[in-house]
PDB file of C-alpha atoms in Angstrom:
ATOM      1  CA  MET A 868      -6.448 -18.211  10.320  1.00  0.00           C
ATOM      2  CA  ASN A 869      -6.156 -14.428  10.580  1.00  0.00           C
ATOM      3  CA  THR A 870      -8.702 -12.644   8.353  1.00  0.00           C
ATOM      4  CA  TRP A 871      -6.125 -10.464   6.636  1.00  0.00           C
ATOM      5  CA  ARG A 872      -3.799 -13.396   6.027  1.00  0.00           C
ATOM      6  CA  LEU A 873      -6.678 -15.324   4.484  1.00  0.00           C
ATOM      7  CA  ALA A 874      -7.611 -12.286   2.372  1.00  0.00           C
ATOM      8  CA  ARG A 875      -4.032 -12.080   1.109  1.00  0.00           C
ATOM      9  CA  LEU A 876      -4.043 -15.776   0.204  1.00  0.00           C
ATOM     10  CA  VAL A 877      -7.363 -15.537  -1.629  1.00  0.00           C
ATOM     11  CA  ALA A 878      -6.263 -12.420  -3.518  1.00  0.00           C
ATOM     12  CA  THR A 879      -2.966 -14.083  -4.464  1.00  0.00           C
ATOM     13  CA  LYS A 880      -4.836 -17.158  -5.682  1.00  0.00           C
ATOM     14  CA  ASP A 881      -7.254 -15.112  -7.818  1.00  0.00           C
ATOM     15  CA  LEU A 882      -4.465 -13.028  -9.316  1.00  0.00           C
ATOM     16  CA  ARG A 883      -2.388 -16.125 -10.032  1.00  0.00           C
ATOM     17  CA  VAL A 884      -5.376 -17.677 -11.833  1.00  0.00           C
ATOM     18  CA  GLU A 885      -5.708 -14.502 -13.879  1.00  0.00           C
ATOM     19  CA  LEU A 886      -2.016 -14.400 -14.754  1.00  0.00           C
ATOM     20  CA  ARG A 887      -2.217 -17.971 -16.016  1.00  0.00           C
ATOM     21  CA  SER A 888      -5.498 -17.590 -17.916  1.00  0.00           C
ATOM     22  CA  ARG A 889      -4.848 -13.988 -19.084  1.00  0.00           C
ATOM     23  CA  VAL A 890      -8.561 -13.298 -19.399  1.00  0.00           C
ATOM     24  CA  VAL A 891      -8.088  -9.609 -18.511  1.00  0.00           C
ATOM     25  CA  ILE A 892      -5.357  -9.160 -21.106  1.00  0.00           C
ATOM     26  CA  ASN A 893      -6.899 -11.267 -23.856  1.00  0.00           C
ATOM     27  CA  GLN A 894     -10.592 -10.490 -23.396  1.00  0.00           C
ATOM     28  CA  VAL A 895     -11.477  -7.703 -20.962  1.00  0.00           C
ATOM     29  CA  VAL A 896      -8.908  -5.128 -22.137  1.00  0.00           C
ATOM     30  CA  PRO A 897      -9.857  -5.558 -25.832  1.00  0.00           C
ATOM     31  CA  PHE A 898     -13.534  -5.353 -24.847  1.00  0.00           C
ATOM     32  CA  ALA A 899     -13.006  -2.085 -22.946  1.00  0.00           C
ATOM     33  CA  ALA A 900     -10.861  -0.650 -25.737  1.00  0.00           C
ATOM     34  CA  LEU A 901     -13.537  -1.567 -28.279  1.00  0.00           C
ATOM     35  CA  VAL A 902     -16.157   0.230 -26.189  1.00  0.00           C
ATOM     36  CA  MET A 903     -14.010   3.376 -26.223  1.00  0.00           C
ATOM     37  CA  VAL A 904     -13.476   3.135 -29.978  1.00  0.00           C
ATOM     38  CA  LEU A 905     -17.195   2.586 -30.628  1.00  0.00           C
ATOM     39  CA  PHE A 906     -18.025   5.681 -28.579  1.00  0.00           C
ATOM     40  CA  ALA A 907     -15.556   7.609 -30.719  1.00  0.00           C
ATOM     41  CA  PHE A 908     -17.325   6.441 -33.894  1.00  0.00           C
ATOM     42  CA  ALA A 909     -20.786   7.098 -32.430  1.00  0.00           C
ATOM     43  CA  LEU A 910     -20.093  10.676 -31.312  1.00  0.00           C
ATOM     44  CA  ASP A 911     -17.766  11.517 -34.219  1.00  0.00           C
ATOM     45  CA  ASN A 912     -17.026  14.976 -32.855  1.00  0.00           C
ATOM     46  CA  ASP A 913     -13.765  16.002 -31.230  1.00  0.00           C
ATOM     47  CA  ALA A 914     -15.342  18.527 -28.892  1.00  0.00           C
ATOM     48  CA  ALA A 915     -18.057  16.106 -27.800  1.00  0.00           C
ATOM     49  CA  LEU A 916     -15.532  13.329 -27.238  1.00  0.00           C
ATOM     50  CA  THR A 917     -13.311  15.555 -25.104  1.00  0.00           C
ATOM     51  CA  ARG A 918     -16.301  16.741 -23.076  1.00  0.00           C
ATOM     52  CA  THR A 919     -17.648  13.241 -22.438  1.00  0.00           C
ATOM     53  CA  ALA A 920     -14.277  11.466 -22.010  1.00  0.00           C
ATOM     54  CA  PRO A 921     -14.492  11.118 -18.195  1.00  0.00           C
ATOM     55  CA  GLY A 922     -17.923   9.525 -18.365  1.00  0.00           C
ATOM     56  CA  LEU A 923     -16.849   7.192 -21.159  1.00  0.00           C
ATOM     57  CA  VAL A 924     -13.822   6.047 -19.150  1.00  0.00           C
ATOM     58  CA  TRP A 925     -16.023   5.086 -16.214  1.00  0.00           C
ATOM     59  CA  LEU A 926     -18.727   3.539 -18.368  1.00  0.00           C
ATOM     60  CA  GLY A 927     -16.065   1.339 -19.940  1.00  0.00           C
ATOM     61  CA  THR A 928     -14.846   0.425 -16.455  1.00  0.00           C
ATOM     62  CA  ILE A 929     -18.321  -0.527 -15.226  1.00  0.00           C
ATOM     63  CA  PHE A 930     -19.101  -2.603 -18.315  1.00  0.00           C
ATOM     64  CA  SER A 931     -15.795  -4.412 -17.837  1.00  0.00           C
ATOM     65  CA  LEU A 932     -16.531  -4.866 -14.121  1.00  0.00           C
ATOM     66  CA  LEU A 933     -19.495  -7.019 -15.078  1.00  0.00           C
ATOM     67  CA  VAL A 934     -17.268  -9.331 -17.132  1.00  0.00           C
ATOM     68  CA  LEU A 935     -14.635  -9.536 -14.386  1.00  0.00           C
ATOM     69  CA  VAL A 936     -17.154 -10.356 -11.646  1.00  0.00           C
ATOM     70  CA  GLN A 937     -18.844 -13.053 -13.702  1.00  0.00           C
ATOM     71  CA  ARG A 938     -15.439 -14.540 -14.487  1.00  0.00           C
ATOM     72  CA  ALA A 939     -14.295 -14.467 -10.839  1.00  0.00           C
ATOM     73  CA  PHE A 940     -17.322 -16.338  -9.532  1.00  0.00           C
ATOM     74  CA  ALA A 941     -17.650 -18.688 -12.502  1.00  0.00           C
ATOM     75  CA  ILE A 942     -14.293 -20.140 -11.458  1.00  0.00           C
ATOM     76  CA  GLU A 943     -15.485 -20.628  -7.876  1.00  0.00           C
ATOM     77  CA  THR A 944     -18.860 -22.183  -8.721  1.00  0.00           C
ATOM     78  CA  ALA A 945     -17.906 -24.343 -11.732  1.00  0.00           C
ATOM     79  CA  ASP A 946     -16.257 -27.079  -9.652  1.00  0.00           C
ATOM     80  CA  GLY A 947     -17.911 -26.354  -6.312  1.00  0.00           C
ATOM     81  CA  ALA A 948     -14.875 -24.531  -4.923  1.00  0.00           C
ATOM     82  CA  LEU A 949     -17.009 -21.905  -3.172  1.00  0.00           C
ATOM     83  CA  ASP A 950     -19.088 -24.587  -1.422  1.00  0.00           C
ATOM     84  CA  ALA A 951     -15.907 -26.418  -0.445  1.00  0.00           C
ATOM     85  CA  LEU A 952     -14.500 -23.277   1.152  1.00  0.00           C
ATOM     86  CA  ARG A 953     -17.703 -22.769   3.128  1.00  0.00           C
ATOM     87  CA  VAL A 954     -17.779 -26.400   4.298  1.00  0.00           C
ATOM     88  CA  ALA A 955     -14.139 -26.107   5.338  1.00  0.00           C
ATOM     89  CA  GLY A 956     -15.091 -23.220   7.610  1.00  0.00           C
ATOM     90  CA  VAL A 957     -13.088 -20.573   5.775  1.00  0.00           C
ATOM     91  CA  SER A 958     -13.741 -17.094   7.148  1.00  0.00           C
ATOM     92  CA  THR A 959     -16.205 -15.352   4.824  1.00  0.00           C
ATOM     93  CA  PRO A 960     -14.915 -11.841   5.715  1.00  0.00           C
ATOM     94  CA  GLY A 961     -11.443 -12.948   4.612  1.00  0.00           C
ATOM     95  CA  LEU A 962     -12.895 -14.490   1.459  1.00  0.00           C
ATOM     96  CA  PHE A 963     -14.809 -11.288   0.672  1.00  0.00           C
ATOM     97  CA  LEU A 964     -11.819  -9.025   1.262  1.00  0.00           C
ATOM     98  CA  GLY A 965      -9.465 -11.272  -0.718  1.00  0.00           C
ATOM     99  CA  LYS A 966     -11.695 -11.443  -3.778  1.00  0.00           C
ATOM    100  CA  SER A 967     -12.285  -7.685  -3.533  1.00  0.00           C
ATOM    101  CA  ILE A 968      -8.545  -6.972  -3.453  1.00  0.00           C
ATOM    102  CA  ALA A 969      -7.930  -9.135  -6.523  1.00  0.00           C
ATOM    103  CA  LEU A 970     -10.813  -7.508  -8.378  1.00  0.00           C
ATOM    104  CA  ALA A 971      -9.576  -4.022  -7.420  1.00  0.00           C
ATOM    105  CA  VAL A 972      -6.087  -4.764  -8.786  1.00  0.00           C
ATOM    106  CA  GLU A 973      -7.534  -5.966 -12.098  1.00  0.00           C
ATOM    107  CA  LEU A 974      -9.833  -2.926 -12.315  1.00  0.00           C
ATOM    108  CA  LEU A 975      -7.011  -0.507 -11.544  1.00  0.00           C
ATOM    109  CA  VAL A 976      -4.885  -1.875 -14.391  1.00  0.00           C
ATOM    110  CA  LEU A 977      -7.879  -1.574 -16.708  1.00  0.00           C
ATOM    111  CA  GLU A 978      -8.651   2.004 -15.627  1.00  0.00           C
ATOM    112  CA  VAL A 979      -5.092   3.158 -16.261  1.00  0.00           C
ATOM    113  CA  LEU A 980      -5.306   1.760 -19.788  1.00  0.00           C
ATOM    114  CA  LEU A 981      -8.683   3.451 -20.339  1.00  0.00           C
ATOM    115  CA  VAL A 982      -7.309   6.813 -19.186  1.00  0.00           C
ATOM    116  CA  VAL A 983      -4.402   6.421 -21.607  1.00  0.00           C
ATOM    117  CA  LEU A 984      -6.882   5.610 -24.394  1.00  0.00           C
ATOM    118  CA  ALA A 985      -8.917   8.708 -23.501  1.00  0.00           C
ATOM    119  CA  ILE A 986      -5.787  10.841 -23.783  1.00  0.00           C
ATOM    120  CA  VAL A 987      -4.846   9.295 -27.125  1.00  0.00           C
ATOM    121  CA  LEU A 988      -8.294   8.972 -28.734  1.00  0.00           C
ATOM    122  CA  TYR A 989     -10.202  11.873 -27.210  1.00  0.00           C
ATOM    123  CA  GLY A 990      -7.455  14.450 -26.842  1.00  0.00           C
ATOM    124  CA  VAL A 991      -7.900  15.104 -23.111  1.00  0.00           C
ATOM    125  CA  GLU A 992      -5.015  16.505 -21.081  1.00  0.00           C
ATOM    126  CA  VAL A 993      -4.070  16.031 -17.447  1.00  0.00           C
ATOM    127  CA  GLU A 994      -1.066  17.522 -15.716  1.00  0.00           C
ATOM    128  CA  GLY A 995       0.183  18.867 -12.407  1.00  0.00           C
ATOM    129  CA  VAL A 996      -2.375  18.833  -9.613  1.00  0.00           C
ATOM    130  CA  GLY A 997      -4.840  17.158 -11.981  1.00  0.00           C
ATOM    131  CA  VAL A 998      -2.725  13.991 -11.892  1.00  0.00           C
ATOM    132  CA  VAL A 999      -2.921  13.962  -8.078  1.00  0.00           C
ATOM    133  CA  LEU A1000      -6.698  14.336  -8.176  1.00  0.00           C
ATOM    134  CA  LEU A1001      -7.026  11.642 -10.836  1.00  0.00           C
ATOM    135  CA  VAL A1002      -4.924   9.126  -8.895  1.00  0.00           C
ATOM    136  CA  THR A1003      -6.810   9.951  -5.701  1.00  0.00           C
ATOM    137  CA  THR A1004     -10.100   9.417  -7.549  1.00  0.00           C
ATOM    138  CA  LEU A1005      -9.071   6.050  -8.969  1.00  0.00           C
ATOM    139  CA  ILE A1006      -8.302   4.522  -5.563  1.00  0.00           C
ATOM    140  CA  PRO A1007     -11.660   4.917  -3.729  1.00  0.00           C
ATOM    141  CA  ALA A1008     -13.691   4.500  -6.920  1.00  0.00           C
ATOM    142  CA  THR A1009     -11.920   1.231  -7.737  1.00  0.00           C
ATOM    143  CA  THR A1010     -12.225   0.027  -4.162  1.00  0.00           C
ATOM    144  CA  GLY A1011     -15.950   0.789  -4.071  1.00  0.00           C
ATOM    145  CA  LEU A1012     -16.564  -0.971  -7.385  1.00  0.00           C
ATOM    146  CA  ALA A1013     -14.587  -4.011  -6.195  1.00  0.00           C
ATOM    147  CA  PHE A1014     -16.588  -4.263  -2.963  1.00  0.00           C
ATOM    148  CA  VAL A1015     -19.925  -3.955  -4.773  1.00  0.00           C
ATOM    149  CA  GLY A1016     -18.879  -6.372  -7.518  1.00  0.00           C
ATOM    150  CA  THR A1017     -17.745  -9.003  -5.025  1.00  0.00           C
ATOM    151  CA  LEU A1018     -20.857  -8.641  -2.862  1.00  0.00           C
ATOM    152  CA  TYR A1019     -23.374  -8.902  -5.687  1.00  0.00           C
ATOM    153  CA  GLY A1020     -21.273 -11.442  -7.565  1.00  0.00           C
ATOM    154  CA  GLY A1021     -21.494 -13.719  -4.531  1.00  0.00           C
ATOM    155  CA  LEU A1022     -25.222 -13.082  -4.245  1.00  0.00           C
ATOM    156  CA  ALA A1023     -25.878 -13.991  -7.873  1.00  0.00           C
ATOM    157  CA  ALA A1024     -23.330 -16.829  -8.086  1.00  0.00           C
ATOM    158  CA  GLY A1025     -25.746 -19.612  -7.192  1.00  0.00           C
ATOM    159  CA  ALA A1026     -28.845 -18.160  -8.822  1.00  0.00           C
ATOM    160  CA  ARG A1027     -30.401 -19.286 -12.062  1.00  0.00           C
ATOM    161  CA  GLY A1028     -29.917 -16.823 -14.884  1.00  0.00           C
ATOM    162  CA  ARG A1029     -27.076 -15.136 -13.031  1.00  0.00           C
ATOM    163  CA  GLU A1030     -25.704 -13.736 -16.305  1.00  0.00           C
ATOM    164  CA  THR A1031     -28.772 -11.496 -16.625  1.00  0.00           C
ATOM    165  CA  LEU A1032     -29.445 -11.083 -12.903  1.00  0.00           C
ATOM    166  CA  LEU A1033     -26.040  -9.622 -12.081  1.00  0.00           C
ATOM    167  CA  PRO A1034     -26.347  -6.488 -14.298  1.00  0.00           C
ATOM    168  CA  LEU A1035     -29.802  -5.781 -12.862  1.00  0.00           C
ATOM    169  CA  LEU A1036     -28.394  -5.909  -9.344  1.00  0.00           C
ATOM    170  CA  LEU A1037     -25.086  -4.219 -10.044  1.00  0.00           C
ATOM    171  CA  PHE A1038     -25.756  -1.253 -12.324  1.00  0.00           C
ATOM    172  CA  PRO A1039     -28.210   0.677 -10.084  1.00  0.00           C
ATOM    173  CA  VAL A1040     -25.908   0.327  -7.079  1.00  0.00           C
ATOM    174  CA  VAL A1041     -22.774   1.578  -8.836  1.00  0.00           C
ATOM    175  CA  ALA A1042     -24.539   4.687 -10.181  1.00  0.00           C
ATOM    176  CA  PRO A1043     -23.118   6.884  -7.350  1.00  0.00           C
ATOM    177  CA  VAL A1044     -19.596   5.753  -8.287  1.00  0.00           C
ATOM    178  CA  LEU A1045     -20.246   6.536 -11.945  1.00  0.00           C
ATOM    179  CA  ILE A1046     -21.478  10.038 -11.071  1.00  0.00           C
ATOM    180  CA  GLY A1047     -18.841  10.856  -8.455  1.00  0.00           C
ATOM    181  CA  ALA A1048     -15.886   9.433 -10.375  1.00  0.00           C
ATOM    182  CA  THR A1049     -16.996  11.170 -13.580  1.00  0.00           C
ATOM    183  CA  ARG A1050     -17.275  14.563 -11.870  1.00  0.00           C
ATOM    184  CA  ALA A1051     -13.924  14.183 -10.117  1.00  0.00           C
ATOM    185  CA  THR A1052     -12.264  13.078 -13.370  1.00  0.00           C
ATOM    186  CA  GLU A1053     -13.771  16.075 -15.186  1.00  0.00           C
ATOM    187  CA  ALA A1054     -12.112  18.331 -12.614  1.00  0.00           C
ATOM    188  CA  ALA A1055      -8.812  16.452 -13.006  1.00  0.00           C
ATOM    189  CA  PHE A1056      -8.966  16.883 -16.794  1.00  0.00           C
ATOM    190  CA  GLY A1057     -10.144  20.497 -16.472  1.00  0.00           C
ATOM    191  CA  ILE A1058     -13.092  19.829 -18.793  1.00  0.00           C
ATOM    192  CA  GLY A1059     -15.828  22.428 -19.092  1.00  0.00           C
ATOM    193  CA  GLY A1060     -13.845  24.901 -17.027  1.00  0.00           C
ATOM    194  CA  ALA A1061     -14.061  22.675 -13.940  1.00  0.00           C
ATOM    195  CA  ALA A1062     -11.574  23.645 -11.233  1.00  0.00           C
ATOM    196  CA  ILE A1063      -9.468  21.101  -9.364  1.00  0.00           C
ATOM    197  CA  GLU A1064     -11.146  22.100  -6.096  1.00  0.00           C
ATOM    198  CA  GLU A1065     -14.518  20.962  -7.439  1.00  0.00           C
ATOM    199  CA  GLY A1066     -13.310  17.372  -7.639  1.00  0.00           C
ATOM    200  CA  TRP A1067     -12.365  16.812  -4.000  1.00  0.00           C
ATOM    201  CA  PRO A1068     -15.935  16.695  -2.566  1.00  0.00           C
ATOM    202  CA  TRP A1069     -16.712  13.950  -5.083  1.00  0.00           C
ATOM    203  CA  VAL A1070     -13.637  12.049  -3.919  1.00  0.00           C
ATOM    204  CA  GLY A1071     -14.990  12.307  -0.377  1.00  0.00           C
ATOM    205  CA  MET A1072     -18.264  10.783  -1.550  1.00  0.00           C
ATOM    206  CA  LEU A1073     -16.374   7.922  -3.217  1.00  0.00           C
ATOM    207  CA  VAL A1074     -14.440   7.250   0.000  1.00  0.00           C
ATOM    208  CA  LEU A1075     -17.706   7.128   1.971  1.00  0.00           C
ATOM    209  CA  PHE A1076     -19.261   4.774  -0.597  1.00  0.00           C
ATOM    210  CA  ALA A1077     -16.262   2.426  -0.454  1.00  0.00           C
ATOM    211  CA  ALA A1078     -16.238   2.457   3.358  1.00  0.00           C
ATOM    212  CA  LEU A1079     -19.953   1.651   3.599  1.00  0.00           C
ATOM    213  CA  PHE A1080     -19.841  -1.209   1.126  1.00  0.00           C
ATOM    214  CA  GLY A1081     -16.577  -2.500   2.548  1.00  0.00           C
ATOM    215  CA  ALA A1082     -18.046  -2.729   6.047  1.00  0.00           C
ATOM    216  CA  GLY A1083     -21.459  -3.924   4.849  1.00  0.00           C
ATOM    217  CA  GLY A1084     -19.986  -6.492   2.470  1.00  0.00           C
ATOM    218  CA  THR A1085     -17.669  -7.912   5.120  1.00  0.00           C
ATOM    219  CA  LEU A1086     -20.659  -8.526   7.397  1.00  0.00           C
ATOM    220  CA  ALA A1087     -23.195  -9.620   4.771  1.00  0.00           C
ATOM    221  CA  PHE A1088     -21.126 -11.722   2.365  1.00  0.00           C
ATOM    222  CA  GLY A1089     -21.323 -14.887   4.458  1.00  0.00           C
ATOM    223  CA  PRO A1090     -25.117 -14.943   4.900  1.00  0.00           C
ATOM    224  CA  LEU A1091     -25.641 -13.995   1.239  1.00  0.00           C
ATOM    225  CA  ILE A1092     -23.604 -16.843  -0.247  1.00  0.00           C
ATOM    226  CA  GLU A1093     -25.138 -19.301   2.214  1.00  0.00           C
ATOM    227  CA  GLU A1094     -28.560 -18.448   0.816  1.00  0.00           C
TER     228      GLU A1094
END
């Protein structure tokens, strides 16, 4: 079967499972919203909240990524579905790309909601060219996070103590996305006097990150899950 056709089938399957279980809507979205609200209580300063809003949006996204990745691979490993796919000779690049696409869609929905919460709770503003920069930032950042989450989720899926192992593997690797996406979002929001032009180099870094992990994950996912 063609790799991209397989990826589309896997992504459709994962998204259909999510639509039926509604874990993102019923659990992950409330979790992310609660994180944003707790930050608001902890800082308790309008100026500080506005200044740190971009970082808080991406911290909420990364914390939620952990929940989404664990959920995605718990479904595959609980009844041996991942092993069955491997035994059946399913293309691992297609499997990796399909799960990454599904994860990226879920993350993108979550990020849009977090940005709306930042506007409502933290008083940030985005308009004009800032909207273009923000949308352009979301795409490579989300793609990079999805690739990393799928790669390390597959690596930790069969390990003992995967619930604690996954954060240790995932958080250091996604640090460049956290930094780059936060800086680009600051420029989109115009926080701290940041100009729109200052955000585009960070977007370039996010694109490079996503490309590297997309290519590396496609090649390495098969050997990793076989181990």
